[in-house]
């Protein structure tokens, strides 16, 4: 009988001390899982992913995209020339910020007909700049000589940025004469 009392007392002591400790350890594990999931949810969306999310939200072709803080601003031109500015959050959620219902089909005809779209231009720029990430891309048809090209800004691991031009027909990458080596993460043009 005395042995059963001692075993019962020992079991009660283990449960009294071990219960809160086990609960604390379980909570710590849950917190770690929650923290990991929260960190994953805040993972930065790449330019390519932002482009995909914007086009899924508002079908058409990307005219431009740039990163402003943690948000991507993507200008999408529909096949009929109507356009929308789509914001893509760090979680990859796309929302329409502004739309222009003017029918500018003729103005955007070269962009819509381009063989090399924004996504292909980004891929070409990255292939020519190993280890870099795309920071912005713009369709440029206002050049003095009337040529059209993609202006892709890439950012190297050391924080330097540079612009490259991508031909919308061939996908050929050339260095821009307007390279920028600032470390500013925000677009000052907004």
PDB file of C-alpha atoms in Angstrom:
ATOM      1  CA  UNK A   1       0.000   0.000   0.000  1.00  0.00           C
ATOM      2  CA  UNK A   2       2.781   2.353   0.961  1.00  0.00           C
ATOM      3  CA  UNK A   3       4.451   1.637  -2.385  1.00  0.00           C
ATOM      4  CA  UNK A   4       1.297   2.685  -4.326  1.00  0.00           C
ATOM      5  CA  UNK A   5       1.116   5.957  -2.384  1.00  0.00           C
ATOM      6  CA  UNK A   6       4.754   6.726  -3.170  1.00  0.00           C
ATOM      7  CA  UNK A   7       4.266   5.938  -6.869  1.00  0.00           C
ATOM      8  CA  UNK A   8       1.092   8.039  -6.975  1.00  0.00           C
ATOM      9  CA  UNK A   9       2.865  10.946  -5.250  1.00  0.00           C
ATOM     10  CA  UNK A  10       5.775  10.701  -7.666  1.00  0.00           C
ATOM     11  CA  UNK A  11       3.412  10.636 -10.646  1.00  0.00           C
ATOM     12  CA  UNK A  12       1.565  13.669  -9.299  1.00  0.00           C
ATOM     13  CA  UNK A  13       4.868  15.527  -8.870  1.00  0.00           C
ATOM     14  CA  UNK A  14       5.933  14.717 -12.436  1.00  0.00           C
ATOM     15  CA  UNK A  15       2.586  15.873 -13.801  1.00  0.00           C
ATOM     16  CA  UNK A  16       2.640  19.030 -11.696  1.00  0.00           C
ATOM     17  CA  UNK A  17       6.120  20.039 -12.839  1.00  0.00           C
ATOM     18  CA  UNK A  18       6.074  18.381 -16.275  1.00  0.00           C
ATOM     19  CA  UNK A  19       2.601  19.538 -17.317  1.00  0.00           C
ATOM     20  CA  UNK A  20       3.405  23.263 -17.545  1.00  0.00           C
ATOM     21  CA  UNK A  21       6.836  22.503 -18.985  1.00  0.00           C
ATOM     22  CA  UNK A  22       5.319  20.262 -21.658  1.00  0.00           C
ATOM     23  CA  UNK A  23       2.670  22.889 -22.385  1.00  0.00           C
ATOM     24  CA  UNK A  24       5.377  25.575 -22.678  1.00  0.00           C
ATOM     25  CA  UNK A  25       7.405  23.399 -25.022  1.00  0.00           C
ATOM     26  CA  UNK A  26       4.342  22.679 -27.154  1.00  0.00           C
ATOM     27  CA  UNK A  27       3.516  26.382 -27.287  1.00  0.00           C
ATOM     28  CA  UNK A  28       7.101  27.172 -28.289  1.00  0.00           C
ATOM     29  CA  UNK A  29       6.818  24.659 -31.130  1.00  0.00           C
ATOM     30  CA  UNK A  30       3.532  26.212 -32.260  1.00  0.00           C
ATOM     31  CA  UNK A  31       5.074  29.678 -32.072  1.00  0.00           C
ATOM     32  CA  UNK A  32       8.015  28.534 -34.164  1.00  0.00           C
ATOM     33  CA  UNK A  33       5.680  27.067 -36.782  1.00  0.00           C
ATOM     34  CA  UNK A  34       3.559  30.228 -36.766  1.00  0.00           C
ATOM     35  CA  UNK A  35       6.644  32.443 -37.039  1.00  0.00           C
ATOM     36  CA  UNK A  36       7.960  30.375 -39.932  1.00  0.00           C
ATOM     37  CA  UNK A  37       4.603  30.547 -41.708  1.00  0.00           C
ATOM     38  CA  UNK A  38       4.355  34.314 -41.078  1.00  0.00           C
ATOM     39  CA  UNK A  39       7.869  34.812 -42.430  1.00  0.00           C
ATOM     40  CA  UNK A  40       6.980  32.769 -45.506  1.00  0.00           C
ATOM     41  CA  UNK A  41       3.829  34.856 -45.999  1.00  0.00           C
ATOM     42  CA  UNK A  42       5.982  38.020 -45.945  1.00  0.00           C
ATOM     43  CA  UNK A  43       8.445  36.591 -48.454  1.00  0.00           C
ATOM     44  CA  UNK A  44       9.265  39.123 -51.104  1.00  0.00           C
ATOM     45  CA  UNK A  45       7.489  38.665 -54.417  1.00  0.00           C
ATOM     46  CA  UNK A  46       9.800  38.803 -57.437  1.00  0.00           C
ATOM     47  CA  UNK A  47       9.137  40.971 -60.482  1.00  0.00           C
ATOM     48  CA  UNK A  48       8.296  37.851 -62.464  1.00  0.00           C
ATOM     49  CA  UNK A  49       5.773  36.684 -59.851  1.00  0.00           C
ATOM     50  CA  UNK A  50       4.268  40.173 -59.641  1.00  0.00           C
ATOM     51  CA  UNK A  51       3.856  40.190 -63.411  1.00  0.00           C
ATOM     52  CA  UNK A  52       2.133  36.791 -63.344  1.00  0.00           C
ATOM     53  CA  UNK A  53      -0.206  37.845 -60.504  1.00  0.00           C
ATOM     54  CA  UNK A  54      -1.122  41.099 -62.249  1.00  0.00           C
ATOM     55  CA  UNK A  55      -1.880  39.357 -65.552  1.00  0.00           C
ATOM     56  CA  UNK A  56      -3.990  36.746 -63.815  1.00  0.00           C
ATOM     57  CA  UNK A  57      -5.937  39.562 -62.127  1.00  0.00           C
ATOM     58  CA  UNK A  58      -6.202  41.808 -65.235  1.00  0.00           C
ATOM     59  CA  UNK A  59      -5.494  39.957 -68.511  1.00  0.00           C
ATOM     60  CA  UNK A  60      -3.422  41.721 -71.135  1.00  0.00           C
ATOM     61  CA  UNK A  61       0.252  42.594 -71.538  1.00  0.00           C
ATOM     62  CA  UNK A  62       2.548  44.248 -69.012  1.00  0.00           C
ATOM     63  CA  UNK A  63       3.660  47.711 -70.086  1.00  0.00           C
ATOM     64  CA  UNK A  64       5.670  48.466 -66.969  1.00  0.00           C
ATOM     65  CA  UNK A  65       6.318  47.326 -63.436  1.00  0.00           C
ATOM     66  CA  UNK A  66       8.312  48.716 -60.597  1.00  0.00           C
ATOM     67  CA  UNK A  67       8.797  48.144 -56.927  1.00  0.00           C
ATOM     68  CA  UNK A  68       7.813  50.828 -54.454  1.00  0.00           C
ATOM     69  CA  UNK A  69       8.782  49.673 -50.980  1.00  0.00           C
ATOM     70  CA  UNK A  70       7.226  46.233 -50.603  1.00  0.00           C
ATOM     71  CA  UNK A  71       4.551  46.693 -53.275  1.00  0.00           C
ATOM     72  CA  UNK A  72       4.850  46.128 -57.003  1.00  0.00           C
ATOM     73  CA  UNK A  73       3.005  48.512 -59.328  1.00  0.00           C
ATOM     74  CA  UNK A  74       2.202  46.811 -62.623  1.00  0.00           C
ATOM     75  CA  UNK A  75       0.643  48.659 -65.556  1.00  0.00           C
ATOM     76  CA  UNK A  76      -1.302  46.194 -67.691  1.00  0.00           C
ATOM     77  CA  UNK A  77      -2.668  46.977 -71.149  1.00  0.00           C
ATOM     78  CA  UNK A  78      -5.661  44.905 -72.269  1.00  0.00           C
ATOM     79  CA  UNK A  79      -5.830  43.740 -75.891  1.00  0.00           C
ATOM     80  CA  UNK A  80      -8.386  46.507 -76.584  1.00  0.00           C
ATOM     81  CA  UNK A  81      -5.994  49.235 -75.357  1.00  0.00           C
ATOM     82  CA  UNK A  82      -7.641  49.802 -71.972  1.00  0.00           C
ATOM     83  CA  UNK A  83      -5.228  49.716 -69.083  1.00  0.00           C
ATOM     84  CA  UNK A  84      -5.082  49.279 -65.344  1.00  0.00           C
ATOM     85  CA  UNK A  85      -2.522  49.801 -62.644  1.00  0.00           C
ATOM     86  CA  UNK A  86      -2.420  46.673 -60.544  1.00  0.00           C
ATOM     87  CA  UNK A  87      -0.744  46.529 -57.143  1.00  0.00           C
ATOM     88  CA  UNK A  88       0.786  43.245 -56.055  1.00  0.00           C
ATOM     89  CA  UNK A  89       1.434  42.818 -52.323  1.00  0.00           C
ATOM     90  CA  UNK A  90       4.241  40.903 -50.635  1.00  0.00           C
ATOM     91  CA  UNK A  91       1.835  37.984 -50.329  1.00  0.00           C
ATOM     92  CA  UNK A  92       1.290  38.022 -54.109  1.00  0.00           C
ATOM     93  CA  UNK A  93      -2.256  39.386 -53.894  1.00  0.00           C
ATOM     94  CA  UNK A  94      -3.195  41.584 -56.849  1.00  0.00           C
ATOM     95  CA  UNK A  95      -5.681  44.455 -56.634  1.00  0.00           C
ATOM     96  CA  UNK A  96      -6.671  47.026 -59.219  1.00  0.00           C
ATOM     97  CA  UNK A  97      -5.557  50.464 -58.122  1.00  0.00           C
ATOM     98  CA  UNK A  98      -6.636  52.535 -61.115  1.00  0.00           C
ATOM     99  CA  UNK A  99      -8.121  51.958 -64.562  1.00  0.00           C
ATOM    100  CA  UNK A 100      -8.137  54.015 -67.738  1.00  0.00           C
ATOM    101  CA  UNK A 101     -11.080  53.226 -69.946  1.00  0.00           C
ATOM    102  CA  UNK A 102      -9.888  55.322 -72.893  1.00  0.00           C
ATOM    103  CA  UNK A 103      -9.485  53.127 -75.915  1.00  0.00           C
ATOM    104  CA  UNK A 104      -5.820  53.617 -76.816  1.00  0.00           C
ATOM    105  CA  UNK A 105      -5.485  50.547 -79.010  1.00  0.00           C
ATOM    106  CA  UNK A 106      -3.447  52.343 -81.669  1.00  0.00           C
ATOM    107  CA  UNK A 107      -1.089  53.846 -79.101  1.00  0.00           C
ATOM    108  CA  UNK A 108      -0.300  50.434 -77.614  1.00  0.00           C
ATOM    109  CA  UNK A 109      -0.356  48.415 -80.872  1.00  0.00           C
ATOM    110  CA  UNK A 110       3.451  47.950 -81.004  1.00  0.00           C
ATOM    111  CA  UNK A 111       3.493  46.768 -77.374  1.00  0.00           C
ATOM    112  CA  UNK A 112       0.612  44.353 -77.885  1.00  0.00           C
ATOM    113  CA  UNK A 113       2.228  42.975 -81.065  1.00  0.00           C
ATOM    114  CA  UNK A 114       5.767  42.669 -79.622  1.00  0.00           C
ATOM    115  CA  UNK A 115       7.275  39.188 -79.923  1.00  0.00           C
ATOM    116  CA  UNK A 116       9.222  39.717 -76.693  1.00  0.00           C
ATOM    117  CA  UNK A 117       6.882  40.552 -73.818  1.00  0.00           C
ATOM    118  CA  UNK A 118       7.884  41.949 -70.419  1.00  0.00           C
ATOM    119  CA  UNK A 119       8.441  38.494 -68.917  1.00  0.00           C
ATOM    120  CA  UNK A 120      10.752  37.451 -71.759  1.00  0.00           C
ATOM    121  CA  UNK A 121      12.579  40.776 -71.500  1.00  0.00           C
ATOM    122  CA  UNK A 122      13.126  40.198 -67.774  1.00  0.00           C
ATOM    123  CA  UNK A 123      14.446  36.692 -68.449  1.00  0.00           C
ATOM    124  CA  UNK A 124      16.845  38.010 -71.108  1.00  0.00           C
ATOM    125  CA  UNK A 125      18.102  40.759 -68.777  1.00  0.00           C
ATOM    126  CA  UNK A 126      18.679  38.266 -65.970  1.00  0.00           C
ATOM    127  CA  UNK A 127      20.484  35.846 -68.289  1.00  0.00           C
ATOM    128  CA  UNK A 128      22.871  38.666 -69.181  1.00  0.00           C
ATOM    129  CA  UNK A 129      23.291  39.684 -65.514  1.00  0.00           C
ATOM    130  CA  UNK A 130      23.809  36.504 -63.491  1.00  0.00           C
ATOM    131  CA  UNK A 131      22.786  36.747 -59.843  1.00  0.00           C
ATOM    132  CA  UNK A 132      20.826  39.983 -60.301  1.00  0.00           C
ATOM    133  CA  UNK A 133      17.114  40.565 -59.725  1.00  0.00           C
ATOM    134  CA  UNK A 134      14.723  42.660 -61.769  1.00  0.00           C
ATOM    135  CA  UNK A 135      13.852  45.951 -60.108  1.00  0.00           C
ATOM    136  CA  UNK A 136      11.739  47.486 -62.868  1.00  0.00           C
ATOM    137  CA  UNK A 137      10.772  47.060 -66.493  1.00  0.00           C
ATOM    138  CA  UNK A 138       9.350  49.649 -68.875  1.00  0.00           C
ATOM    139  CA  UNK A 139       8.207  49.575 -72.470  1.00  0.00           C
ATOM    140  CA  UNK A 140       9.932  52.523 -74.115  1.00  0.00           C
ATOM    141  CA  UNK A 141       8.751  53.883 -77.438  1.00  0.00           C
ATOM    142  CA  UNK A 142       9.665  57.535 -76.893  1.00  0.00           C
ATOM    143  CA  UNK A 143      13.282  57.276 -77.941  1.00  0.00           C
ATOM    144  CA  UNK A 144      14.631  60.116 -80.097  1.00  0.00           C
ATOM    145  CA  UNK A 145      15.159  57.829 -83.055  1.00  0.00           C
ATOM    146  CA  UNK A 146      11.704  56.256 -82.829  1.00  0.00           C
ATOM    147  CA  UNK A 147      12.879  52.781 -81.826  1.00  0.00           C
ATOM    148  CA  UNK A 148      11.083  50.684 -79.239  1.00  0.00           C
ATOM    149  CA  UNK A 149      12.694  48.537 -76.566  1.00  0.00           C
ATOM    150  CA  UNK A 150      12.263  47.196 -73.060  1.00  0.00           C
ATOM    151  CA  UNK A 151      14.200  49.107 -70.405  1.00  0.00           C
ATOM    152  CA  UNK A 152      14.940  46.609 -67.630  1.00  0.00           C
ATOM    153  CA  UNK A 153      16.556  47.734 -64.390  1.00  0.00           C
ATOM    154  CA  UNK A 154      18.436  44.951 -62.633  1.00  0.00           C
ATOM    155  CA  UNK A 155      19.890  45.036 -59.145  1.00  0.00           C
ATOM    156  CA  UNK A 156      23.044  43.083 -58.300  1.00  0.00           C
ATOM    157  CA  UNK A 157      23.690  41.403 -54.957  1.00  0.00           C
ATOM    158  CA  UNK A 158      25.961  44.292 -53.937  1.00  0.00           C
ATOM    159  CA  UNK A 159      23.039  46.721 -54.340  1.00  0.00           C
ATOM    160  CA  UNK A 160      24.179  48.389 -57.547  1.00  0.00           C
ATOM    161  CA  UNK A 161      21.617  48.806 -60.274  1.00  0.00           C
ATOM    162  CA  UNK A 162      21.925  49.124 -64.012  1.00  0.00           C
ATOM    163  CA  UNK A 163      19.613  49.434 -66.953  1.00  0.00           C
ATOM    164  CA  UNK A 164      19.702  47.158 -69.953  1.00  0.00           C
ATOM    165  CA  UNK A 165      17.706  47.427 -73.146  1.00  0.00           C
ATOM    166  CA  UNK A 166      16.020  44.396 -74.614  1.00  0.00           C
ATOM    167  CA  UNK A 167      14.945  44.378 -78.241  1.00  0.00           C
ATOM    168  CA  UNK A 168      11.181  43.576 -78.469  1.00  0.00           C
ATOM    169  CA  UNK A 169      11.662  41.534 -81.641  1.00  0.00           C
ATOM    170  CA  UNK A 170      14.902  39.599 -81.113  1.00  0.00           C
ATOM    171  CA  UNK A 171      15.300  39.641 -77.319  1.00  0.00           C
ATOM    172  CA  UNK A 172      18.892  40.894 -77.737  1.00  0.00           C
ATOM    173  CA  UNK A 173      20.242  42.628 -74.604  1.00  0.00           C
ATOM    174  CA  UNK A 174      22.359  45.778 -74.813  1.00  0.00           C
ATOM    175  CA  UNK A 175      23.734  48.023 -72.096  1.00  0.00           C
ATOM    176  CA  UNK A 176      21.939  51.294 -71.550  1.00  0.00           C
ATOM    177  CA  UNK A 177      23.777  54.577 -71.652  1.00  0.00           C
ATOM    178  CA  UNK A 178      21.607  55.699 -68.713  1.00  0.00           C
ATOM    179  CA  UNK A 179      22.910  53.226 -66.151  1.00  0.00           C
ATOM    180  CA  UNK A 180      22.145  54.054 -62.554  1.00  0.00           C
ATOM    181  CA  UNK A 181      24.248  52.835 -59.678  1.00  0.00           C
ATOM    182  CA  UNK A 182      22.250  54.220 -56.782  1.00  0.00           C
ATOM    183  CA  UNK A 183      21.130  52.022 -53.937  1.00  0.00           C
ATOM    184  CA  UNK A 184      17.657  53.544 -53.619  1.00  0.00           C
ATOM    185  CA  UNK A 185      15.046  50.817 -53.185  1.00  0.00           C
ATOM    186  CA  UNK A 186      12.102  53.119 -53.830  1.00  0.00           C
ATOM    187  CA  UNK A 187      10.820  54.496 -57.064  1.00  0.00           C
ATOM    188  CA  UNK A 188      10.869  58.271 -56.789  1.00  0.00           C
ATOM    189  CA  UNK A 189       8.652  58.677 -59.836  1.00  0.00           C
ATOM    190  CA  UNK A 190       5.410  57.772 -58.080  1.00  0.00           C
TER     191      UNK A 190
END
